[in-house]
Amino acid sequence: MKTRLALYVHIPFCVRKCRYCDFLSMPAADGEKEAYVRAVRQEIQNIAQREDVCGCLSRYEVCSVFFGGGTPSLLKEGQLEGILAVLRQCFAFGAGAEITVECNPGTLTKDKLLEYRRAGVNRLSLGLQSADNHELALLGRIHTWEDFLSTYRLVREAGFGNVNVDIMSALPGQTTFSYERTLQQVIMLRPEHISAYSLILEEGTPFYEMYGEGRRESGGFCEPRAGEGKTSVPIAEPLPDEDAEREMYARTGEILRGAGYHRYEISNYAMPGRECRHNICYWDGTEYIGFGVGAASLFCGCRHTNEREFSVYKDRVQRGLSVRTQSVLLSEKDRMEEFMFLGLRMMRGVSKEEFHRRFGRTMEEVYGAVLKKYLGLGLLMQEGGRVFLTERGIDVSNMVFCDFLLDV
């Protein structure tokens, strides 16, 4: 039986940066996008031919591919299909491999969707974030709720039967009522999967400048009005307070469970059998290889991160040089820590038997005191040889995860 392998392709292009986004993404002209696609295709071939990789690839079978960004659906027709063709030439794909493309409303056409189907894409992830047009404008999104509905209709008409919708809570000016309205409107569309994340203020983003470092009650700005040149128009849209944020979080689970979605990870809900296989690979420690600027890999016991400078990445590949990467050999300590705090993000938790198989020690030998502490506090439970977070544990999961970092 072959070992599972996941593949990730980073497409760093977007129409414009959203105000909360700290992902490696940027607007670019068509020529830059074409040059980047050529570089990614060459990188895939280079890695597959590397002596330390090609010698063991026969043991692996691709179980999932994920095109993330940025906005992969900004690529022109034929570009994504071309990348997938090179992946299939270089790697053995398992039957029924999950192939996902992240898409933003307004960037898809009927012809693109037909191309995706032809190339074997079988899952789409649509970035909605909110069904409220005012909230979308504050986020800096390029679409409206009506744009999203048009895109969703195109996706279904093209025959896609596995669709994720991303939504966000704790947005500026958002109320529990407006958030519940977003949930209900999304549920009416019956996507197979819903990812529901709370807004995080990331350093270096416009939202961090507005709201970070104790500026929670600050206002933001909106786009310049016609005739006002570059002058921003101030607005007064504070973030929801902590009580409102907790209420939104609780209502997410209640409303989605009532609509037939089961929670399988802290922020992810799916209809039965429609869990995102690619993300589960990250959480359960499956090896993966990332392609493109800034992409990460976990392969052969090492973590690798590609060059994050777009021009340097492209130049090196075009000159026939290897992509410059930072590589870290994971110690057993690193691997045990990741097994626990990534695995505990899943509602099914972590397997004691699998821990012993991987590390040759029981979970109690390594984490006995931590397990005793959180089992006693009612933040962890154990059943059927698995350890998992309770509902109360999910609420304070970051605190719990920190205790699974081992002392040196």
mmCIF file of C-alpha atoms in Angstrom:
data_model
loop_
_atom_site.group_PDB
_atom_site.id
_atom_site.type_symbol
_atom_site.label_atom_id
_atom_site.label_comp_id
_atom_site.label_asym_id
_atom_site.label_seq_id
_atom_site.Cartn_x
_atom_site.Cartn_y
_atom_site.Cartn_z
ATOM 1 C CA MET A 1 0.000 0.000 0.000
ATOM 2 C CA LYS A 2 1.441 3.352 -1.029
ATOM 3 C CA THR A 3 2.008 6.264 1.360
ATOM 4 C CA ARG A 4 -0.344 9.213 0.990
ATOM 5 C CA LEU A 5 1.075 12.495 -0.306
ATOM 6 C CA ALA A 6 -0.637 15.896 -0.555
ATOM 7 C CA LEU A 7 0.405 18.622 -3.007
ATOM 8 C CA TYR A 8 -0.083 22.375 -2.607
ATOM 9 C CA VAL A 9 0.336 25.023 -5.332
ATOM 10 C CA HIS A 10 0.503 28.675 -4.279
ATOM 11 C CA ILE A 11 -0.934 31.228 -6.694
ATOM 12 C CA PRO A 12 -0.055 34.618 -5.168
ATOM 13 C CA PHE A 13 -2.212 36.875 -7.332
ATOM 14 C CA CYS A 14 -5.275 38.864 -6.300
ATOM 15 C CA VAL A 15 -7.259 41.789 -7.671
ATOM 16 C CA ARG A 16 -6.320 43.755 -4.539
ATOM 17 C CA LYS A 17 -5.351 42.967 -0.960
ATOM 18 C CA CYS A 18 -8.161 42.708 1.567
ATOM 19 C CA ARG A 19 -7.664 44.777 4.703
ATOM 20 C CA TYR A 20 -7.301 41.755 6.993
ATOM 21 C CA CYS A 21 -5.064 39.652 4.712
ATOM 22 C CA ASP A 22 -1.451 38.803 5.573
ATOM 23 C CA PHE A 23 -1.125 36.000 3.003
ATOM 24 C CA LEU A 24 1.621 36.208 0.398
ATOM 25 C CA SER A 25 -0.442 37.773 -2.371
ATOM 26 C CA MET A 26 -0.351 40.756 -4.717
ATOM 27 C CA PRO A 27 -1.952 42.235 -7.832
ATOM 28 C CA ALA A 28 -0.015 41.490 -11.057
ATOM 29 C CA ALA A 29 -0.223 42.019 -14.803
ATOM 30 C CA ASP A 30 -1.019 39.158 -17.190
ATOM 31 C CA GLY A 31 2.614 38.869 -18.262
ATOM 32 C CA GLU A 32 3.770 38.371 -14.692
ATOM 33 C CA LYS A 33 1.140 35.699 -14.135
ATOM 34 C CA GLU A 34 2.194 33.810 -17.252
ATOM 35 C CA ALA A 35 5.864 33.964 -16.231
ATOM 36 C CA TYR A 36 4.961 32.708 -12.776
ATOM 37 C CA VAL A 37 2.935 29.782 -14.139
ATOM 38 C CA ARG A 38 5.923 28.760 -16.282
ATOM 39 C CA ALA A 39 8.166 28.961 -13.211
ATOM 40 C CA VAL A 40 5.823 26.801 -11.124
ATOM 41 C CA ARG A 41 5.653 24.165 -13.841
ATOM 42 C CA GLN A 42 9.447 24.120 -14.042
ATOM 43 C CA GLU A 43 9.764 23.915 -10.243
ATOM 44 C CA ILE A 44 7.464 20.869 -10.176
ATOM 45 C CA GLN A 45 9.650 19.112 -12.732
ATOM 46 C CA ASN A 46 12.848 20.119 -10.932
ATOM 47 C CA ILE A 47 11.668 18.774 -7.577
ATOM 48 C CA ALA A 48 10.356 15.520 -9.039
ATOM 49 C CA GLN A 49 13.757 14.956 -10.665
ATOM 50 C CA ARG A 50 15.834 15.754 -7.581
ATOM 51 C CA GLU A 51 17.885 12.786 -6.470
ATOM 52 C CA ASP A 52 16.704 12.936 -2.868
ATOM 53 C CA VAL A 53 13.040 13.035 -4.009
ATOM 54 C CA CYS A 54 12.736 10.918 -7.149
ATOM 55 C CA GLY A 55 14.332 7.920 -5.462
ATOM 56 C CA CYS A 56 11.434 7.568 -3.045
ATOM 57 C CA LEU A 57 8.488 8.912 -5.052
ATOM 58 C CA SER A 58 7.478 5.415 -6.125
ATOM 59 C CA ARG A 59 6.349 4.818 -2.529
ATOM 60 C CA TYR A 60 3.867 7.697 -2.659
ATOM 61 C CA GLU A 61 0.436 8.286 -4.111
ATOM 62 C CA VAL A 62 -1.153 11.731 -4.346
ATOM 63 C CA CYS A 63 -4.364 11.868 -2.340
ATOM 64 C CA SER A 64 -5.061 15.598 -2.675
ATOM 65 C CA VAL A 65 -4.026 18.743 -4.528
ATOM 66 C CA PHE A 66 -4.887 22.230 -3.316
ATOM 67 C CA PHE A 67 -4.512 25.446 -5.334
ATOM 68 C CA GLY A 68 -4.423 28.263 -2.784
ATOM 69 C CA GLY A 69 -3.516 31.914 -2.777
ATOM 70 C CA GLY A 70 -4.137 34.673 -3.431
ATOM 71 C CA THR A 71 -6.856 33.927 -5.902
ATOM 72 C CA PRO A 72 -6.047 30.931 -8.120
ATOM 73 C CA SER A 73 -9.214 31.546 -10.143
ATOM 74 C CA LEU A 74 -7.579 34.735 -11.481
ATOM 75 C CA LEU A 75 -5.381 32.614 -13.756
ATOM 76 C CA LYS A 76 -6.290 32.681 -17.421
ATOM 77 C CA GLU A 77 -7.956 29.714 -19.062
ATOM 78 C CA GLY A 78 -5.469 26.911 -19.643
ATOM 79 C CA GLN A 79 -2.926 28.013 -17.023
ATOM 80 C CA LEU A 80 -4.248 26.003 -14.091
ATOM 81 C CA GLU A 81 -4.935 23.045 -16.375
ATOM 82 C CA GLY A 82 -1.309 23.218 -17.519
ATOM 83 C CA ILE A 83 0.002 23.088 -13.947
ATOM 84 C CA LEU A 84 -2.170 20.080 -13.182
ATOM 85 C CA ALA A 85 -0.922 18.316 -16.320
ATOM 86 C CA VAL A 86 2.689 18.652 -15.123
ATOM 87 C CA LEU A 87 1.738 17.403 -11.646
ATOM 88 C CA ARG A 88 0.173 14.304 -13.189
ATOM 89 C CA GLN A 89 3.289 13.706 -15.303
ATOM 90 C CA CYS A 90 5.566 13.873 -12.273
ATOM 91 C CA PHE A 91 3.495 12.216 -9.518
ATOM 92 C CA ALA A 92 1.284 9.138 -9.259
ATOM 93 C CA PHE A 93 -2.295 10.173 -8.464
ATOM 94 C CA GLY A 94 -4.561 7.900 -6.451
ATOM 95 C CA ALA A 95 -8.025 7.068 -7.713
ATOM 96 C CA GLY A 96 -10.463 9.771 -6.632
ATOM 97 C CA ALA A 97 -7.782 12.210 -5.459
ATOM 98 C CA GLU A 98 -9.355 15.404 -4.122
ATOM 99 C CA ILE A 99 -8.387 18.435 -6.236
ATOM 100 C CA THR A 100 -9.443 21.822 -4.842
ATOM 101 C CA VAL A 101 -9.209 25.328 -6.279
ATOM 102 C CA GLU A 102 -9.757 28.437 -4.156
ATOM 103 C CA CYS A 103 -11.952 30.949 -5.992
ATOM 104 C CA ASN A 104 -13.284 34.426 -5.364
ATOM 105 C CA PRO A 105 -16.678 35.606 -6.605
ATOM 106 C CA GLY A 106 -16.444 37.547 -9.837
ATOM 107 C CA THR A 107 -13.306 35.749 -11.064
ATOM 108 C CA LEU A 108 -14.950 32.659 -12.547
ATOM 109 C CA THR A 109 -16.460 32.144 -15.989
ATOM 110 C CA LYS A 110 -18.329 29.245 -17.532
ATOM 111 C CA ASP A 111 -15.284 28.426 -19.687
ATOM 112 C CA LYS A 112 -12.917 28.409 -16.678
ATOM 113 C CA LEU A 113 -15.213 26.076 -14.795
ATOM 114 C CA LEU A 114 -15.421 23.722 -17.755
ATOM 115 C CA GLU A 115 -11.609 23.781 -17.910
ATOM 116 C CA TYR A 116 -11.431 22.853 -14.223
ATOM 117 C CA ARG A 117 -13.805 19.944 -14.763
ATOM 118 C CA ARG A 118 -11.780 18.787 -17.769
ATOM 119 C CA ALA A 119 -8.561 18.956 -15.743
ATOM 120 C CA GLY A 120 -10.033 16.819 -12.949
ATOM 121 C CA VAL A 121 -10.793 19.526 -10.365
ATOM 122 C CA ASN A 122 -13.561 18.117 -8.164
ATOM 123 C CA ARG A 123 -13.806 20.603 -5.303
ATOM 124 C CA LEU A 124 -14.073 24.402 -5.171
ATOM 125 C CA SER A 125 -13.629 26.710 -2.198
ATOM 126 C CA LEU A 126 -15.455 30.040 -2.514
ATOM 127 C CA GLY A 127 -14.401 33.025 -0.426
ATOM 128 C CA LEU A 128 -17.622 34.717 0.653
ATOM 129 C CA GLN A 129 -16.739 35.964 4.192
ATOM 130 C CA SER A 130 -20.100 37.746 4.692
ATOM 131 C CA ALA A 131 -23.530 38.018 3.073
ATOM 132 C CA ASP A 132 -23.753 41.651 4.206
ATOM 133 C CA ASN A 133 -22.561 44.091 1.536
ATOM 134 C CA HIS A 134 -21.545 46.736 4.070
ATOM 135 C CA GLU A 135 -19.370 44.223 5.928
ATOM 136 C CA LEU A 136 -17.827 43.084 2.638
ATOM 137 C CA ALA A 137 -16.960 46.687 1.756
ATOM 138 C CA LEU A 138 -15.277 47.197 5.131
ATOM 139 C CA LEU A 139 -13.214 44.047 4.577
ATOM 140 C CA GLY A 140 -12.053 45.376 1.214
ATOM 141 C CA ARG A 141 -13.570 42.464 -0.697
ATOM 142 C CA ILE A 142 -14.060 42.912 -4.455
ATOM 143 C CA HIS A 143 -17.534 41.364 -4.554
ATOM 144 C CA THR A 144 -21.059 41.779 -3.232
ATOM 145 C CA TRP A 145 -23.463 39.135 -1.950
ATOM 146 C CA GLU A 146 -25.209 39.297 -5.322
ATOM 147 C CA ASP A 147 -21.886 38.637 -7.091
ATOM 148 C CA PHE A 148 -21.374 35.610 -4.881
ATOM 149 C CA LEU A 149 -24.836 34.251 -5.727
ATOM 150 C CA SER A 150 -24.106 34.595 -9.459
ATOM 151 C CA THR A 151 -20.781 32.765 -9.029
ATOM 152 C CA TYR A 152 -22.371 30.031 -6.923
ATOM 153 C CA ARG A 153 -25.035 29.507 -9.562
ATOM 154 C CA LEU A 154 -22.331 29.185 -12.271
ATOM 155 C CA VAL A 155 -20.455 26.640 -10.149
ATOM 156 C CA ARG A 156 -23.513 24.443 -9.674
ATOM 157 C CA GLU A 157 -24.522 24.720 -13.335
ATOM 158 C CA ALA A 158 -21.016 23.551 -14.287
ATOM 159 C CA GLY A 159 -21.653 20.364 -12.296
ATOM 160 C CA PHE A 160 -19.515 20.873 -9.196
ATOM 161 C CA GLY A 161 -20.963 18.815 -6.361
ATOM 162 C CA ASN A 162 -18.384 19.505 -3.668
ATOM 163 C CA VAL A 163 -18.218 23.172 -2.687
ATOM 164 C CA ASN A 164 -16.853 24.945 0.380
ATOM 165 C CA VAL A 165 -17.897 28.443 1.444
ATOM 166 C CA ASP A 166 -15.640 30.547 3.701
ATOM 167 C CA ILE A 167 -17.294 32.906 6.171
ATOM 168 C CA MET A 168 -15.910 35.133 8.933
ATOM 169 C CA SER A 169 -17.165 36.393 12.278
ATOM 170 C CA ALA A 170 -16.164 39.214 14.659
ATOM 171 C CA LEU A 171 -15.919 41.682 11.762
ATOM 172 C CA PRO A 172 -15.983 45.468 12.202
ATOM 173 C CA GLY A 173 -19.548 46.613 12.716
ATOM 174 C CA GLN A 174 -20.854 43.054 12.708
ATOM 175 C CA THR A 175 -23.617 42.057 15.107
ATOM 176 C CA THR A 176 -24.736 38.627 16.179
ATOM 177 C CA PHE A 177 -27.889 39.213 14.129
ATOM 178 C CA SER A 178 -26.013 40.094 10.920
ATOM 179 C CA TYR A 179 -23.664 37.134 11.401
ATOM 180 C CA GLU A 180 -26.581 34.735 11.940
ATOM 181 C CA ARG A 181 -28.150 36.135 8.782
ATOM 182 C CA THR A 182 -24.971 35.266 6.848
ATOM 183 C CA LEU A 183 -25.067 31.735 8.255
ATOM 184 C CA GLN A 184 -28.717 31.266 7.347
ATOM 185 C CA GLN A 185 -28.280 32.600 3.808
ATOM 186 C CA VAL A 186 -25.310 30.301 3.195
ATOM 187 C CA ILE A 187 -27.164 27.296 4.623
ATOM 188 C CA MET A 188 -30.037 27.910 2.191
ATOM 189 C CA LEU A 189 -27.567 27.284 -0.651
ATOM 190 C CA ARG A 190 -26.601 23.872 0.838
ATOM 191 C CA PRO A 191 -22.841 23.882 0.166
ATOM 192 C CA GLU A 192 -21.210 20.610 1.162
ATOM 193 C CA HIS A 193 -18.680 22.320 3.440
ATOM 194 C CA ILE A 194 -18.503 25.549 5.447
ATOM 195 C CA SER A 195 -15.343 27.044 6.970
ATOM 196 C CA ALA A 196 -16.193 29.552 9.693
ATOM 197 C CA TYR A 197 -13.273 31.596 10.987
ATOM 198 C CA SER A 198 -13.062 34.440 13.458
ATOM 199 C CA LEU A 199 -11.232 37.569 12.312
ATOM 200 C CA ILE A 200 -7.589 37.647 13.438
ATOM 201 C CA LEU A 201 -5.725 40.970 13.467
ATOM 202 C CA GLU A 202 -2.447 40.170 11.728
ATOM 203 C CA GLU A 203 0.490 42.545 12.005
ATOM 204 C CA GLY A 204 1.282 44.429 8.833
ATOM 205 C CA THR A 205 -2.333 44.611 7.654
ATOM 206 C CA PRO A 206 -4.538 47.727 7.469
ATOM 207 C CA PHE A 207 -6.875 46.181 10.042
ATOM 208 C CA TYR A 208 -3.994 45.806 12.497
ATOM 209 C CA GLU A 209 -3.192 49.482 12.059
ATOM 210 C CA MET A 210 -6.843 50.305 12.746
ATOM 211 C CA TYR A 211 -7.647 47.889 15.544
ATOM 212 C CA GLY A 212 -4.487 46.254 16.887
ATOM 213 C CA GLU A 213 -2.555 47.019 20.065
ATOM 214 C CA GLY A 214 -5.554 48.010 22.163
ATOM 215 C CA ARG A 215 -7.296 50.030 19.434
ATOM 216 C CA ARG A 216 -10.319 47.709 19.360
ATOM 217 C CA GLU A 217 -12.821 50.568 19.444
ATOM 218 C CA SER A 218 -11.138 52.490 16.611
ATOM 219 C CA GLY A 219 -12.879 53.302 13.390
ATOM 220 C CA GLY A 220 -11.496 52.465 9.976
ATOM 221 C CA PHE A 221 -11.843 53.983 6.544
ATOM 222 C CA CYS A 222 -13.675 53.291 3.322
ATOM 223 C CA GLU A 223 -12.841 53.770 -0.345
ATOM 224 C CA PRO A 224 -12.567 57.362 -1.637
ATOM 225 C CA ARG A 225 -15.841 58.771 -2.896
ATOM 226 C CA ALA A 226 -16.164 60.082 -6.428
ATOM 227 C CA GLY A 227 -14.465 63.440 -6.788
ATOM 228 C CA GLU A 228 -12.527 63.165 -3.530
ATOM 229 C CA GLY A 229 -9.249 62.030 -5.039
ATOM 230 C CA LYS A 230 -7.193 59.977 -2.629
ATOM 231 C CA THR A 231 -8.866 61.190 0.534
ATOM 232 C CA SER A 232 -10.192 58.339 2.659
ATOM 233 C CA VAL A 233 -13.579 58.746 4.277
ATOM 234 C CA PRO A 234 -13.490 57.978 8.015
ATOM 235 C CA ILE A 235 -15.991 55.563 9.433
ATOM 236 C CA ALA A 236 -16.816 54.465 12.964
ATOM 237 C CA GLU A 237 -17.086 50.689 12.970
ATOM 238 C CA PRO A 238 -15.716 49.138 16.162
ATOM 239 C CA LEU A 239 -15.028 45.439 16.460
ATOM 240 C CA PRO A 240 -17.606 43.357 18.373
ATOM 241 C CA ASP A 241 -16.756 43.028 22.047
ATOM 242 C CA GLU A 242 -15.573 39.715 23.484
ATOM 243 C CA ASP A 243 -19.049 38.691 24.665
ATOM 244 C CA ALA A 244 -20.493 39.237 21.189
ATOM 245 C CA GLU A 245 -17.566 37.358 19.623
ATOM 246 C CA ARG A 246 -18.153 34.374 21.937
ATOM 247 C CA GLU A 247 -21.881 34.463 21.142
ATOM 248 C CA MET A 248 -21.173 34.377 17.387
ATOM 249 C CA TYR A 249 -18.811 31.457 17.941
ATOM 250 C CA ALA A 250 -21.413 29.521 19.900
ATOM 251 C CA ARG A 251 -24.190 30.266 17.435
ATOM 252 C CA THR A 252 -22.042 28.961 14.562
ATOM 253 C CA GLY A 253 -22.047 25.467 16.007
ATOM 254 C CA GLU A 254 -25.706 25.536 17.023
ATOM 255 C CA ILE A 255 -27.005 26.782 13.682
ATOM 256 C CA LEU A 256 -24.816 24.577 11.490
ATOM 257 C CA ARG A 257 -25.513 21.445 13.537
ATOM 258 C CA GLY A 258 -29.212 22.165 13.250
ATOM 259 C CA ALA A 259 -28.810 22.363 9.467
ATOM 260 C CA GLY A 260 -27.121 18.959 9.197
ATOM 261 C CA TYR A 261 -23.456 19.973 9.182
ATOM 262 C CA HIS A 262 -21.113 18.191 11.565
ATOM 263 C CA ARG A 263 -18.098 19.880 13.045
ATOM 264 C CA TYR A 264 -14.973 17.844 12.329
ATOM 265 C CA GLU A 265 -12.354 20.511 13.108
ATOM 266 C CA ILE A 266 -12.373 23.611 15.266
ATOM 267 C CA SER A 267 -13.410 25.924 12.409
ATOM 268 C CA ASN A 268 -14.734 23.505 9.790
ATOM 269 C CA TYR A 269 -18.142 21.927 9.223
ATOM 270 C CA ALA A 270 -19.224 19.450 6.564
ATOM 271 C CA MET A 271 -22.028 17.254 5.393
ATOM 272 C CA PRO A 272 -21.236 13.570 6.019
ATOM 273 C CA GLY A 273 -18.345 12.408 3.852
ATOM 274 C CA ARG A 274 -17.545 15.921 2.588
ATOM 275 C CA GLU A 275 -14.712 16.823 4.958
ATOM 276 C CA CYS A 276 -11.748 18.541 3.293
ATOM 277 C CA ARG A 277 -9.263 15.714 2.781
ATOM 278 C CA HIS A 278 -6.400 18.077 2.011
ATOM 279 C CA ASN A 279 -6.642 19.987 5.279
ATOM 280 C CA ILE A 280 -7.006 16.735 7.206
ATOM 281 C CA CYS A 281 -3.619 15.774 5.723
ATOM 282 C CA TYR A 282 -2.074 18.776 7.498
ATOM 283 C CA TRP A 283 -3.763 17.975 10.795
ATOM 284 C CA ASP A 284 -2.925 14.267 10.844
ATOM 285 C CA GLY A 285 0.721 14.645 9.791
ATOM 286 C CA THR A 286 0.497 13.359 6.206
ATOM 287 C CA GLU A 287 3.512 14.431 4.132
ATOM 288 C CA TYR A 288 2.991 17.217 1.610
ATOM 289 C CA ILE A 289 4.991 19.123 -1.002
ATOM 290 C CA GLY A 290 4.328 22.790 -1.767
ATOM 291 C CA PHE A 291 5.129 24.558 -5.037
ATOM 292 C CA GLY A 292 5.338 28.268 -5.735
ATOM 293 C CA VAL A 293 6.574 31.335 -3.924
ATOM 294 C CA GLY A 294 6.440 30.964 -0.131
ATOM 295 C CA ALA A 295 4.968 27.453 -0.290
ATOM 296 C CA ALA A 296 5.807 25.020 2.523
ATOM 297 C CA SER A 297 6.531 21.290 2.444
ATOM 298 C CA LEU A 298 6.796 18.487 4.972
ATOM 299 C CA PHE A 299 8.670 15.651 3.312
ATOM 300 C CA CYS A 300 11.168 12.992 4.367
ATOM 301 C CA GLY A 301 11.321 14.296 7.950
ATOM 302 C CA CYS A 302 12.096 17.917 6.983
ATOM 303 C CA ARG A 303 10.053 21.085 6.768
ATOM 304 C CA HIS A 304 10.905 23.258 3.781
ATOM 305 C CA THR A 305 9.731 26.798 3.015
ATOM 306 C CA ASN A 306 10.237 28.301 -0.430
ATOM 307 C CA GLU A 307 11.706 31.693 -1.165
ATOM 308 C CA ARG A 308 9.099 34.357 -0.321
ATOM 309 C CA GLU A 309 10.366 37.055 -2.699
ATOM 310 C CA PHE A 310 8.382 36.781 -5.923
ATOM 311 C CA SER A 311 11.058 38.177 -8.257
ATOM 312 C CA VAL A 312 13.824 36.044 -6.740
ATOM 313 C CA TYR A 313 11.712 32.873 -6.921
ATOM 314 C CA LYS A 314 10.830 33.446 -10.577
ATOM 315 C CA ASP A 315 14.372 34.443 -11.570
ATOM 316 C CA ARG A 316 15.992 31.384 -10.016
ATOM 317 C CA VAL A 317 13.601 28.943 -11.670
ATOM 318 C CA GLN A 318 13.892 30.624 -15.063
ATOM 319 C CA ARG A 319 17.708 30.419 -14.852
ATOM 320 C CA GLY A 320 17.517 26.693 -14.161
ATOM 321 C CA LEU A 321 18.468 27.044 -10.489
ATOM 322 C CA SER A 322 16.803 25.340 -7.560
ATOM 323 C CA VAL A 323 14.268 27.376 -5.613
ATOM 324 C CA ARG A 324 15.950 28.796 -2.546
ATOM 325 C CA THR A 325 14.400 27.180 0.520
ATOM 326 C CA GLN A 326 14.756 27.170 4.265
ATOM 327 C CA SER A 327 14.878 23.596 5.522
ATOM 328 C CA VAL A 328 14.551 22.335 9.089
ATOM 329 C CA LEU A 329 15.052 18.719 10.114
ATOM 330 C CA LEU A 330 12.248 17.938 12.557
ATOM 331 C CA SER A 331 13.331 16.385 15.824
ATOM 332 C CA GLU A 332 11.258 13.733 17.557
ATOM 333 C CA LYS A 333 10.220 16.455 20.013
ATOM 334 C CA ASP A 334 8.956 18.615 17.119
ATOM 335 C CA ARG A 335 7.034 15.719 15.633
ATOM 336 C CA MET A 336 5.407 14.740 18.939
ATOM 337 C CA GLU A 337 4.331 18.326 19.601
ATOM 338 C CA GLU A 338 2.796 18.692 16.140
ATOM 339 C CA PHE A 339 1.074 15.319 16.405
ATOM 340 C CA MET A 340 -0.697 16.570 19.517
ATOM 341 C CA PHE A 341 -1.587 20.188 18.853
ATOM 342 C CA LEU A 342 -2.490 19.703 15.196
ATOM 343 C CA GLY A 343 -4.342 16.446 15.819
ATOM 344 C CA LEU A 344 -6.325 17.956 18.680
ATOM 345 C CA ARG A 345 -7.807 20.501 16.254
ATOM 346 C CA MET A 346 -9.864 17.584 14.928
ATOM 347 C CA MET A 347 -13.011 16.656 16.822
ATOM 348 C CA ARG A 348 -11.919 13.009 16.694
ATOM 349 C CA GLY A 349 -8.710 14.004 18.464
ATOM 350 C CA VAL A 350 -5.539 11.918 18.519
ATOM 351 C CA SER A 351 -4.983 8.177 18.725
ATOM 352 C CA LYS A 352 -2.926 6.764 21.580
ATOM 353 C CA GLU A 353 -2.087 3.722 19.482
ATOM 354 C CA GLU A 354 -0.853 5.871 16.577
ATOM 355 C CA PHE A 355 1.266 7.954 18.954
ATOM 356 C CA HIS A 356 2.944 4.788 20.253
ATOM 357 C CA ARG A 357 3.442 3.461 16.713
ATOM 358 C CA ARG A 358 5.137 6.649 15.547
ATOM 359 C CA PHE A 359 7.300 7.400 18.553
ATOM 360 C CA GLY A 360 7.807 4.123 20.396
ATOM 361 C CA ARG A 361 6.529 5.645 23.647
ATOM 362 C CA THR A 362 3.072 5.864 25.148
ATOM 363 C CA MET A 363 1.253 9.176 25.235
ATOM 364 C CA GLU A 364 1.165 8.914 29.034
ATOM 365 C CA GLU A 365 4.951 8.549 29.206
ATOM 366 C CA VAL A 366 5.443 11.817 27.344
ATOM 367 C CA TYR A 367 2.378 13.856 28.282
ATOM 368 C CA GLY A 368 1.072 12.204 31.441
ATOM 369 C CA ALA A 369 1.010 15.368 33.562
ATOM 370 C CA VAL A 370 -0.616 17.482 30.822
ATOM 371 C CA LEU A 371 -3.269 14.851 30.138
ATOM 372 C CA LYS A 372 -4.057 14.506 33.842
ATOM 373 C CA LYS A 373 -4.358 18.285 34.211
ATOM 374 C CA TYR A 374 -6.787 18.844 31.341
ATOM 375 C CA LEU A 375 -8.788 15.662 31.860
ATOM 376 C CA GLY A 376 -9.282 16.850 35.430
ATOM 377 C CA LEU A 377 -10.349 20.313 34.297
ATOM 378 C CA GLY A 378 -12.845 18.834 31.843
ATOM 379 C CA LEU A 379 -11.086 20.358 28.841
ATOM 380 C CA LEU A 380 -10.019 16.969 27.423
ATOM 381 C CA MET A 381 -11.782 13.618 27.229
ATOM 382 C CA GLN A 382 -10.550 10.163 26.337
ATOM 383 C CA GLU A 383 -12.640 7.406 24.817
ATOM 384 C CA GLY A 384 -11.958 4.422 22.575
ATOM 385 C CA GLY A 385 -8.214 4.957 22.722
ATOM 386 C CA ARG A 386 -8.467 8.578 21.550
ATOM 387 C CA VAL A 387 -7.947 11.901 23.325
ATOM 388 C CA PHE A 388 -9.969 14.925 22.204
ATOM 389 C CA LEU A 389 -11.092 18.389 23.276
ATOM 390 C CA THR A 390 -14.422 18.864 25.039
ATOM 391 C CA GLU A 391 -16.707 21.750 24.087
ATOM 392 C CA ARG A 392 -15.177 23.763 26.928
ATOM 393 C CA GLY A 393 -11.734 22.744 25.745
ATOM 394 C CA ILE A 394 -12.432 24.045 22.245
ATOM 395 C CA ASP A 395 -13.218 27.470 23.719
ATOM 396 C CA VAL A 396 -9.711 27.685 25.239
ATOM 397 C CA SER A 397 -7.924 25.456 22.734
ATOM 398 C CA ASN A 398 -4.903 27.746 22.267
ATOM 399 C CA MET A 399 -4.153 27.562 25.988
ATOM 400 C CA VAL A 400 -4.429 23.765 25.915
ATOM 401 C CA PHE A 401 -2.216 23.443 22.841
ATOM 402 C CA CYS A 402 0.545 25.509 24.463
ATOM 403 C CA ASP A 403 0.919 22.925 27.212
ATOM 404 C CA PHE A 404 1.787 20.253 24.649
ATOM 405 C CA LEU A 405 4.998 22.088 23.790
ATOM 406 C CA LEU A 406 7.723 20.048 25.468
ATOM 407 C CA ASP A 407 10.544 21.562 27.474
ATOM 408 C CA VAL A 408 13.925 21.293 25.799
#
